[in-house]
mmCIF file of N, CA and C in Angstrom:
data_model
loop_
_atom_site.group_PDB
_atom_site.id
_atom_site.type_symbol
_atom_site.label_atom_id
_atom_site.label_comp_id
_atom_site.label_asym_id
_atom_site.label_seq_id
_atom_site.Cartn_x
_atom_site.Cartn_y
_atom_site.Cartn_z
ATOM 1 N N MET Z 18 0.845 -1.180 0.000
ATOM 2 C CA MET Z 18 0.000 0.000 0.000
ATOM 3 C C MET Z 18 0.893 1.247 0.000
ATOM 4 N N ILE Z 19 0.455 2.252 -0.704
ATOM 5 C CA ILE Z 19 1.218 3.492 -0.807
ATOM 6 C C ILE Z 19 0.749 4.445 0.283
ATOM 7 N N ALA Z 20 1.682 4.952 1.051
ATOM 8 C CA ALA Z 20 1.343 5.903 2.114
ATOM 9 C C ALA Z 20 1.188 7.294 1.521
ATOM 10 N N PRO Z 21 0.168 8.049 1.950
ATOM 11 C CA PRO Z 21 0.009 9.414 1.442
ATOM 12 C C PRO Z 21 1.131 10.301 1.965
ATOM 13 N N PRO Z 22 1.440 11.373 1.246
ATOM 14 C CA PRO Z 22 2.500 12.267 1.713
ATOM 15 C C PRO Z 22 2.105 12.918 3.041
ATOM 16 N N ALA Z 23 3.081 13.127 3.897
ATOM 17 C CA ALA Z 23 2.808 13.688 5.215
ATOM 18 C C ALA Z 23 3.514 15.021 5.419
ATOM 19 N N ASP Z 24 3.674 15.790 4.355
ATOM 20 C CA ASP Z 24 4.280 17.103 4.523
ATOM 21 C C ASP Z 24 3.234 18.088 5.056
ATOM 22 N N ALA Z 25 3.659 19.287 5.384
ATOM 23 C CA ALA Z 25 2.783 20.270 6.016
ATOM 24 C C ALA Z 25 1.619 20.660 5.107
ATOM 25 N N PHE Z 26 1.879 20.793 3.825
ATOM 26 C CA PHE Z 26 0.815 21.189 2.896
ATOM 27 C C PHE Z 26 -0.285 20.120 2.839
ATOM 28 N N ALA Z 27 0.117 18.857 2.697
ATOM 29 C CA ALA Z 27 -0.859 17.768 2.609
ATOM 30 C C ALA Z 27 -1.668 17.655 3.896
ATOM 31 N N LEU Z 28 -1.005 17.820 5.037
ATOM 32 C CA LEU Z 28 -1.728 17.757 6.310
ATOM 33 C C LEU Z 28 -2.694 18.929 6.463
ATOM 34 N N THR Z 29 -2.306 20.093 5.972
ATOM 35 C CA THR Z 29 -3.202 21.263 6.023
ATOM 36 C C THR Z 29 -4.437 21.029 5.159
ATOM 37 N N ILE Z 30 -4.249 20.506 3.968
ATOM 38 C CA ILE Z 30 -5.383 20.218 3.086
ATOM 39 C C ILE Z 30 -6.294 19.181 3.727
ATOM 40 N N ALA Z 31 -5.718 18.137 4.319
ATOM 41 C CA ALA Z 31 -6.530 17.111 4.980
ATOM 42 C C ALA Z 31 -7.312 17.697 6.148
ATOM 43 N N ALA Z 32 -6.701 18.590 6.907
ATOM 44 C CA ALA Z 32 -7.395 19.228 8.026
ATOM 45 C C ALA Z 32 -8.550 20.092 7.533
ATOM 46 N N LEU Z 33 -8.336 20.839 6.447
ATOM 47 C CA LEU Z 33 -9.410 21.667 5.886
ATOM 48 C C LEU Z 33 -10.561 20.804 5.373
ATOM 49 N N GLN Z 34 -10.235 19.676 4.769
ATOM 50 C CA GLN Z 34 -11.283 18.780 4.291
ATOM 51 C C GLN Z 34 -12.080 18.203 5.451
ATOM 52 N N CYS Z 35 -11.411 17.869 6.529
ATOM 53 C CA CYS Z 35 -12.125 17.360 7.709
ATOM 54 C C CYS Z 35 -13.009 18.437 8.325
ATOM 55 N N MET Z 36 -12.523 19.676 8.369
ATOM 56 C CA MET Z 36 -13.342 20.771 8.903
ATOM 57 C C MET Z 36 -14.556 21.011 8.013
ATOM 58 N N ASN Z 37 -14.417 20.788 6.714
ATOM 59 C CA ASN Z 37 -15.524 20.982 5.784
ATOM 60 C C ASN Z 37 -16.660 19.999 6.055
ATOM 61 N N LEU Z 38 -16.340 18.873 6.667
ATOM 62 C CA LEU Z 38 -17.383 17.914 7.013
ATOM 63 C C LEU Z 38 -18.353 18.484 8.051
ATOM 64 N N LEU Z 39 -17.945 19.506 8.758
ATOM 65 C CA LEU Z 39 -18.808 20.125 9.757
ATOM 66 C C LEU Z 39 -19.758 21.157 9.154
ATOM 67 N N ALA Z 40 -19.735 21.310 7.846
ATOM 68 C CA ALA Z 40 -20.586 22.311 7.197
ATOM 69 C C ALA Z 40 -22.067 22.014 7.393
ATOM 70 N N PHE Z 41 -22.418 20.753 7.640
ATOM 71 C CA PHE Z 41 -23.820 20.420 7.818
ATOM 72 C C PHE Z 41 -24.420 21.172 9.009
ATOM 73 N N ALA Z 42 -23.609 21.512 10.019
ATOM 74 C CA ALA Z 42 -24.127 22.238 11.182
ATOM 75 C C ALA Z 42 -24.634 23.617 10.762
ATOM 76 N N ASN Z 43 -23.908 24.289 9.901
ATOM 77 C CA ASN Z 43 -24.346 25.588 9.404
ATOM 78 C C ASN Z 43 -25.578 25.442 8.521
ATOM 79 N N GLU Z 44 -25.640 24.371 7.756
ATOM 80 C CA GLU Z 44 -26.782 24.141 6.863
ATOM 81 C C GLU Z 44 -28.064 23.931 7.668
ATOM 82 N N LYS Z 45 -27.968 23.304 8.806
ATOM 83 C CA LYS Z 45 -29.153 23.101 9.652
ATOM 84 C C LYS Z 45 -29.616 24.423 10.250
ATOM 85 N N LYS Z 46 -28.663 25.284 10.622
ATOM 86 C CA LYS Z 46 -28.995 26.565 11.239
ATOM 87 C C LYS Z 46 -29.518 27.564 10.214
ATOM 88 N N SER Z 47 -28.864 27.621 9.069
ATOM 89 C CA SER Z 47 -29.216 28.586 8.031
ATOM 90 C C SER Z 47 -29.133 27.916 6.668
ATOM 91 N N PRO Z 48 -30.235 27.338 6.172
ATOM 92 C CA PRO Z 48 -30.189 26.614 4.885
ATOM 93 C C PRO Z 48 -29.790 27.518 3.727
ATOM 94 N N THR Z 49 -29.202 26.899 2.706
ATOM 95 C CA THR Z 49 -28.799 27.669 1.541
ATOM 96 C C THR Z 49 -30.012 28.352 0.931
ATOM 97 N N PRO Z 50 -29.848 29.565 0.431
ATOM 98 C CA PRO Z 50 -30.990 30.339 -0.038
ATOM 99 C C PRO Z 50 -31.697 29.757 -1.254
ATOM 100 N N TYR Z 51 -31.093 28.804 -1.951
ATOM 101 C CA TYR Z 51 -31.745 28.245 -3.124
ATOM 102 C C TYR Z 51 -32.350 26.874 -2.854
ATOM 103 N N SER Z 52 -32.265 26.391 -1.626
ATOM 104 C CA SER Z 52 -32.837 25.084 -1.322
ATOM 105 C C SER Z 52 -34.314 25.218 -0.975
ATOM 106 N N LYS Z 53 -35.026 24.105 -1.049
ATOM 107 C CA LYS Z 53 -36.458 24.146 -0.742
ATOM 108 C C LYS Z 53 -36.699 24.325 0.745
ATOM 109 N N PHE Z 54 -35.660 24.217 1.564
ATOM 110 C CA PHE Z 54 -35.801 24.396 3.003
ATOM 111 C C PHE Z 54 -35.400 25.792 3.455
ATOM 112 N N ALA Z 55 -35.094 26.674 2.524
ATOM 113 C CA ALA Z 55 -34.641 28.014 2.873
ATOM 114 C C ALA Z 55 -35.772 28.814 3.504
ATOM 115 N N HIS Z 56 -35.377 29.750 4.324
ATOM 116 C CA HIS Z 56 -36.359 30.624 4.956
ATOM 117 C C HIS Z 56 -36.934 31.572 3.906
ATOM 118 N N ASP Z 57 -38.216 31.835 4.009
ATOM 119 C CA ASP Z 57 -38.867 32.710 3.040
ATOM 120 C C ASP Z 57 -38.801 34.142 3.547
ATOM 121 N N ASP Z 58 -37.863 34.920 3.021
ATOM 122 C CA ASP Z 58 -37.753 36.316 3.420
ATOM 123 C C ASP Z 58 -38.089 37.215 2.234
ATOM 124 N N ALA Z 59 -38.048 38.502 2.445
ATOM 125 C CA ALA Z 59 -38.553 39.454 1.461
ATOM 126 C C ALA Z 59 -37.488 39.957 0.483
ATOM 127 N N LYS Z 60 -36.377 39.252 0.338
ATOM 128 C CA LYS Z 60 -35.354 39.701 -0.605
ATOM 129 C C LYS Z 60 -35.827 39.466 -2.033
ATOM 130 N N ALA Z 61 -35.097 40.057 -2.994
ATOM 131 C CA ALA Z 61 -35.474 39.953 -4.406
ATOM 132 C C ALA Z 61 -35.542 38.483 -4.821
ATOM 133 N N LYS Z 62 -36.695 38.058 -5.295
ATOM 134 C CA LYS Z 62 -36.913 36.663 -5.669
ATOM 135 C C LYS Z 62 -37.129 36.554 -7.169
ATOM 136 N N ILE Z 63 -36.697 35.422 -7.713
ATOM 137 C CA ILE Z 63 -36.974 35.085 -9.107
ATOM 138 C C ILE Z 63 -37.499 33.653 -9.122
ATOM 139 N N PRO Z 64 -38.208 33.260 -10.169
ATOM 140 C CA PRO Z 64 -38.688 31.871 -10.232
ATOM 141 C C PRO Z 64 -37.514 30.887 -10.180
ATOM 142 N N SER Z 65 -37.749 29.738 -9.571
ATOM 143 C CA SER Z 65 -36.681 28.740 -9.396
ATOM 144 C C SER Z 65 -36.056 28.311 -10.710
ATOM 145 N N ARG Z 66 -36.860 28.179 -11.755
ATOM 146 C CA ARG Z 66 -36.308 27.771 -13.053
ATOM 147 C C ARG Z 66 -35.275 28.785 -13.545
ATOM 148 N N TRP Z 67 -35.597 30.069 -13.412
ATOM 149 C CA TRP Z 67 -34.650 31.105 -13.831
ATOM 150 C C TRP Z 67 -33.415 31.094 -12.942
ATOM 151 N N GLY Z 68 -33.604 30.820 -11.652
ATOM 152 C CA GLY Z 68 -32.473 30.747 -10.742
ATOM 153 C C GLY Z 68 -31.507 29.631 -11.110
ATOM 154 N N MET Z 69 -32.057 28.467 -11.438
ATOM 155 C CA MET Z 69 -31.197 27.347 -11.831
ATOM 156 C C MET Z 69 -30.501 27.617 -13.161
ATOM 157 N N LEU Z 70 -31.196 28.284 -14.083
ATOM 158 C CA LEU Z 70 -30.543 28.665 -15.341
ATOM 159 C C LEU Z 70 -29.427 29.676 -15.090
ATOM 160 N N LEU Z 71 -29.634 30.544 -14.117
ATOM 161 C CA LEU Z 71 -28.606 31.519 -13.759
ATOM 162 C C LEU Z 71 -27.401 30.832 -13.124
ATOM 163 N N ILE Z 72 -27.636 29.698 -12.479
ATOM 164 C CA ILE Z 72 -26.532 28.937 -11.887
ATOM 165 C C ILE Z 72 -25.777 28.147 -12.949
ATOM 166 N N TYR Z 73 -26.492 27.413 -13.807
ATOM 167 C CA TYR Z 73 -25.844 26.517 -14.760
ATOM 168 C C TYR Z 73 -25.493 27.168 -16.094
ATOM 169 N N GLY Z 74 -26.203 28.194 -16.499
ATOM 170 C CA GLY Z 74 -25.985 28.816 -17.803
ATOM 171 C C GLY Z 74 -24.594 29.375 -18.021
ATOM 172 N N PRO Z 75 -24.052 30.173 -17.079
ATOM 173 C CA PRO Z 75 -22.708 30.718 -17.297
ATOM 174 C C PRO Z 75 -21.627 29.637 -17.402
ATOM 175 N N ALA Z 76 -21.751 28.578 -16.615
ATOM 176 C CA ALA Z 76 -20.763 27.491 -16.698
ATOM 177 C C ALA Z 76 -20.853 26.787 -18.050
ATOM 178 N N PHE Z 77 -22.067 26.616 -18.545
ATOM 179 C CA PHE Z 77 -22.256 26.001 -19.861
ATOM 180 C C PHE Z 77 -21.645 26.876 -20.949
ATOM 181 N N ALA Z 78 -21.904 28.178 -20.883
ATOM 182 C CA ALA Z 78 -21.356 29.101 -21.885
ATOM 183 C C ALA Z 78 -19.826 29.133 -21.821
ATOM 184 N N ALA Z 79 -19.265 29.138 -20.607
ATOM 185 C CA ALA Z 79 -17.811 29.156 -20.472
ATOM 186 C C ALA Z 79 -17.192 27.865 -21.005
ATOM 187 N N ALA Z 80 -17.840 26.735 -20.752
ATOM 188 C CA ALA Z 80 -17.318 25.464 -21.259
ATOM 189 C C ALA Z 80 -17.380 25.415 -22.781
ATOM 190 N N LEU Z 81 -18.464 25.932 -23.361
ATOM 191 C CA LEU Z 81 -18.552 25.989 -24.821
ATOM 192 C C LEU Z 81 -17.453 26.871 -25.401
ATOM 193 N N TYR Z 82 -17.222 28.011 -24.764
ATOM 194 C CA TYR Z 82 -16.169 28.917 -25.229
ATOM 195 C C TYR Z 82 -14.801 28.244 -25.149
ATOM 196 N N CYS Z 83 -14.543 27.566 -24.042
ATOM 197 C CA CYS Z 83 -13.251 26.884 -23.884
ATOM 198 C C CYS Z 83 -13.094 25.757 -24.897
ATOM 199 N N ALA Z 84 -14.185 25.050 -25.177
ATOM 200 C CA ALA Z 84 -14.105 23.971 -26.178
ATOM 201 C C ALA Z 84 -13.842 24.545 -27.566
ATOM 202 N N ALA Z 85 -14.434 25.706 -27.855
ATOM 203 C CA ALA Z 85 -14.260 26.313 -29.171
ATOM 204 C C ALA Z 85 -12.872 26.912 -29.353
ATOM 205 N N THR Z 86 -12.250 27.343 -28.269
ATOM 206 C CA THR Z 86 -10.953 28.012 -28.372
ATOM 207 C C THR Z 86 -9.816 27.188 -27.764
ATOM 208 N N ALA Z 87 -10.041 25.890 -27.540
ATOM 209 C CA ALA Z 87 -9.008 25.047 -26.916
ATOM 210 C C ALA Z 87 -7.795 24.942 -27.829
ATOM 211 N N PRO Z 88 -6.603 25.096 -27.264
ATOM 212 C CA PRO Z 88 -5.392 24.958 -28.086
ATOM 213 C C PRO Z 88 -5.209 23.511 -28.541
ATOM 214 N N GLN Z 89 -4.605 23.334 -29.680
ATOM 215 C CA GLN Z 89 -4.392 21.997 -30.243
ATOM 216 C C GLN Z 89 -3.047 21.440 -29.803
ATOM 217 N N LEU Z 90 -2.854 21.279 -28.503
ATOM 218 C CA LEU Z 90 -1.578 20.765 -28.003
ATOM 219 C C LEU Z 90 -1.583 19.240 -27.991
ATOM 220 N N ASN Z 91 -2.386 18.658 -27.118
ATOM 221 C CA ASN Z 91 -2.428 17.207 -27.033
ATOM 222 C C ASN Z 91 -3.856 16.670 -26.976
ATOM 223 N N GLY Z 92 -4.835 17.518 -27.106
ATOM 224 C CA GLY Z 92 -6.225 17.092 -27.115
ATOM 225 C C GLY Z 92 -6.876 17.041 -25.744
ATOM 226 N N ARG Z 93 -6.077 17.085 -24.686
ATOM 227 C CA ARG Z 93 -6.634 17.011 -23.336
ATOM 228 C C ARG Z 93 -7.513 18.218 -23.032
ATOM 229 N N GLU Z 94 -7.087 19.391 -23.458
ATOM 230 C CA GLU Z 94 -7.854 20.607 -23.193
ATOM 231 C C GLU Z 94 -9.225 20.538 -23.845
ATOM 232 N N LEU Z 95 -9.247 20.097 -25.105
ATOM 233 C CA LEU Z 95 -10.515 19.973 -25.826
ATOM 234 C C LEU Z 95 -11.407 18.914 -25.185
ATOM 235 N N LEU Z 96 -10.826 17.815 -24.743
ATOM 236 C CA LEU Z 96 -11.597 16.751 -24.105
ATOM 237 C C LEU Z 96 -12.240 17.236 -22.812
ATOM 238 N N VAL Z 97 -11.458 17.901 -21.970
ATOM 239 C CA VAL Z 97 -11.988 18.385 -20.695
ATOM 240 C C VAL Z 97 -13.074 19.435 -20.922
ATOM 241 N N ALA Z 98 -12.822 20.392 -21.799
ATOM 242 C CA ALA Z 98 -13.802 21.433 -22.078
ATOM 243 C C ALA Z 98 -15.072 20.846 -22.684
ATOM 244 N N SER Z 99 -14.929 19.860 -23.557
ATOM 245 C CA SER Z 99 -16.103 19.227 -24.171
ATOM 246 C C SER Z 99 -16.924 18.455 -23.152
ATOM 247 N N LEU Z 100 -16.250 17.743 -22.243
ATOM 248 C CA LEU Z 100 -16.972 17.005 -21.215
ATOM 249 C C LEU Z 100 -17.672 17.949 -20.242
ATOM 250 N N LEU Z 101 -17.037 19.075 -19.924
ATOM 251 C CA LEU Z 101 -17.703 20.070 -19.080
ATOM 252 C C LEU Z 101 -18.912 20.671 -19.786
ATOM 253 N N ALA Z 102 -18.782 20.954 -21.078
ATOM 254 C CA ALA Z 102 -19.920 21.475 -21.843
ATOM 255 C C ALA Z 102 -21.044 20.452 -21.890
ATOM 256 N N LEU Z 103 -20.708 19.189 -22.051
ATOM 257 C CA LEU Z 103 -21.716 18.134 -22.047
ATOM 258 C C LEU Z 103 -22.413 18.050 -20.688
ATOM 259 N N HIS Z 104 -21.641 18.118 -19.620
ATOM 260 C CA HIS Z 104 -22.206 18.050 -18.274
ATOM 261 C C HIS Z 104 -23.166 19.212 -18.007
ATOM 262 N N PHE Z 105 -22.687 20.438 -18.234
ATOM 263 C CA PHE Z 105 -23.530 21.586 -17.934
ATOM 264 C C PHE Z 105 -24.655 21.744 -18.960
ATOM 265 N N GLY Z 106 -24.442 21.297 -20.194
ATOM 266 C CA GLY Z 106 -25.533 21.284 -21.172
ATOM 267 C C GLY Z 106 -26.645 20.351 -20.732
ATOM 268 N N LYS Z 107 -26.277 19.202 -20.169
ATOM 269 C CA LYS Z 107 -27.271 18.271 -19.619
ATOM 270 C C LYS Z 107 -28.038 18.938 -18.482
ATOM 271 N N ARG Z 108 -27.334 19.653 -17.613
ATOM 272 C CA ARG Z 108 -28.002 20.343 -16.499
ATOM 273 C C ARG Z 108 -28.989 21.386 -17.013
ATOM 274 N N VAL Z 109 -28.572 22.165 -17.998
ATOM 275 C CA VAL Z 109 -29.462 23.185 -18.574
ATOM 276 C C VAL Z 109 -30.678 22.521 -19.220
ATOM 277 N N ALA Z 110 -30.455 21.415 -19.936
ATOM 278 C CA ALA Z 110 -31.583 20.704 -20.554
ATOM 279 C C ALA Z 110 -32.530 20.159 -19.502
ATOM 280 N N GLU Z 111 -32.000 19.684 -18.382
ATOM 281 C CA GLU Z 111 -32.854 19.206 -17.299
ATOM 282 C C GLU Z 111 -33.699 20.334 -16.723
ATOM 283 N N VAL Z 112 -33.081 21.488 -16.551
ATOM 284 C CA VAL Z 112 -33.815 22.640 -16.021
ATOM 285 C C VAL Z 112 -34.942 23.040 -16.965
ATOM 286 N N LEU Z 113 -34.639 23.036 -18.269
ATOM 287 C CA LEU Z 113 -35.625 23.489 -19.245
ATOM 288 C C LEU Z 113 -36.732 22.466 -19.511
ATOM 289 N N GLY Z 114 -36.415 21.171 -19.446
ATOM 290 C CA GLY Z 114 -37.408 20.211 -19.889
ATOM 291 C C GLY Z 114 -37.818 19.129 -18.931
ATOM 292 N N LEU Z 115 -37.072 18.893 -17.869
ATOM 293 C CA LEU Z 115 -37.358 17.746 -17.022
ATOM 294 C C LEU Z 115 -37.969 18.129 -15.682
ATOM 295 N N HIS Z 116 -37.322 19.008 -14.975
ATOM 296 C CA HIS Z 116 -37.762 19.335 -13.614
ATOM 297 C C HIS Z 116 -38.960 20.273 -13.620
ATOM 298 N N LYS Z 117 -39.790 20.114 -12.607
ATOM 299 C CA LYS Z 117 -40.927 21.006 -12.399
ATOM 300 C C LYS Z 117 -40.610 21.880 -11.195
ATOM 301 N N TYR Z 118 -40.662 23.166 -11.387
ATOM 302 C CA TYR Z 118 -40.332 24.114 -10.332
ATOM 303 C C TYR Z 118 -41.596 24.841 -9.900
ATOM 304 N N SER Z 119 -41.731 25.041 -8.601
ATOM 305 C CA SER Z 119 -42.915 25.734 -8.113
ATOM 306 C C SER Z 119 -42.563 26.909 -7.214
ATOM 307 N N GLY Z 120 -41.325 26.988 -6.759
ATOM 308 C CA GLY Z 120 -40.955 28.024 -5.810
ATOM 309 C C GLY Z 120 -40.188 29.158 -6.435
ATOM 310 N N SER Z 121 -39.500 29.866 -5.564
ATOM 311 C CA SER Z 121 -38.665 30.977 -6.006
ATOM 312 C C SER Z 121 -37.371 30.944 -5.213
ATOM 313 N N VAL Z 122 -36.363 31.626 -5.738
ATOM 314 C CA VAL Z 122 -35.054 31.693 -5.091
ATOM 315 C C VAL Z 122 -34.617 33.148 -5.030
ATOM 316 N N GLN Z 123 -33.644 33.407 -4.171
ATOM 317 C CA GLN Z 123 -33.090 34.757 -4.117
ATOM 318 C C GLN Z 123 -32.225 34.975 -5.352
ATOM 319 N N ALA Z 124 -32.466 36.049 -6.038
ATOM 320 C CA ALA Z 124 -31.718 36.352 -7.252
ATOM 321 C C ALA Z 124 -30.230 36.515 -6.948
ATOM 322 N N ALA Z 125 -29.906 37.142 -5.832
ATOM 323 C CA ALA Z 125 -28.500 37.358 -5.489
ATOM 324 C C ALA Z 125 -27.775 36.040 -5.258
ATOM 325 N N ALA Z 126 -28.424 35.084 -4.611
ATOM 326 C CA ALA Z 126 -27.780 33.798 -4.339
ATOM 327 C C ALA Z 126 -27.506 33.061 -5.649
ATOM 328 N N SER Z 127 -28.464 33.037 -6.564
ATOM 329 C CA SER Z 127 -28.257 32.366 -7.832
ATOM 330 C C SER Z 127 -27.179 33.057 -8.658
ATOM 331 N N GLY Z 128 -27.179 34.361 -8.660
ATOM 332 C CA GLY Z 128 -26.159 35.104 -9.399
ATOM 333 C C GLY Z 128 -24.773 34.896 -8.812
ATOM 334 N N PHE Z 129 -24.691 34.846 -7.495
ATOM 335 C CA PHE Z 129 -23.387 34.640 -6.843
ATOM 336 C C PHE Z 129 -22.831 33.260 -7.174
ATOM 337 N N ILE Z 130 -23.681 32.247 -7.179
ATOM 338 C CA ILE Z 130 -23.231 30.890 -7.481
ATOM 339 C C ILE Z 130 -22.867 30.768 -8.952
ATOM 340 N N GLY Z 131 -23.698 31.336 -9.833
ATOM 341 C CA GLY Z 131 -23.487 31.178 -11.265
ATOM 342 C C GLY Z 131 -22.329 31.967 -11.828
ATOM 343 N N PHE Z 132 -22.061 33.110 -11.250
ATOM 344 C CA PHE Z 132 -20.985 33.949 -11.788
ATOM 345 C C PHE Z 132 -19.836 33.973 -10.834
#
């Protein structure tokens, strides 16, 4: 078996990852503003479908741009950009045609996540 590196950087990253496991405590106290369990406050709201498009749309556009302008070095760049475009294109298609949305989300939260 191969032992993981035990230098200071690797231990710091492992400690941060372990601390990230405690994020559920914050989620219970204050749910994410785009989840169905979020508190309903009077901030600027948009329909959930538009919020999800605001989250996934910019990533899809950026992946398409990267796929279109990928350098022809070894093909890895084009492969990664194409797979990201496929992934986020699937998400956008799901938002547009598969999921049924009935609520609303905070516009600022969706914009912050998407951009």
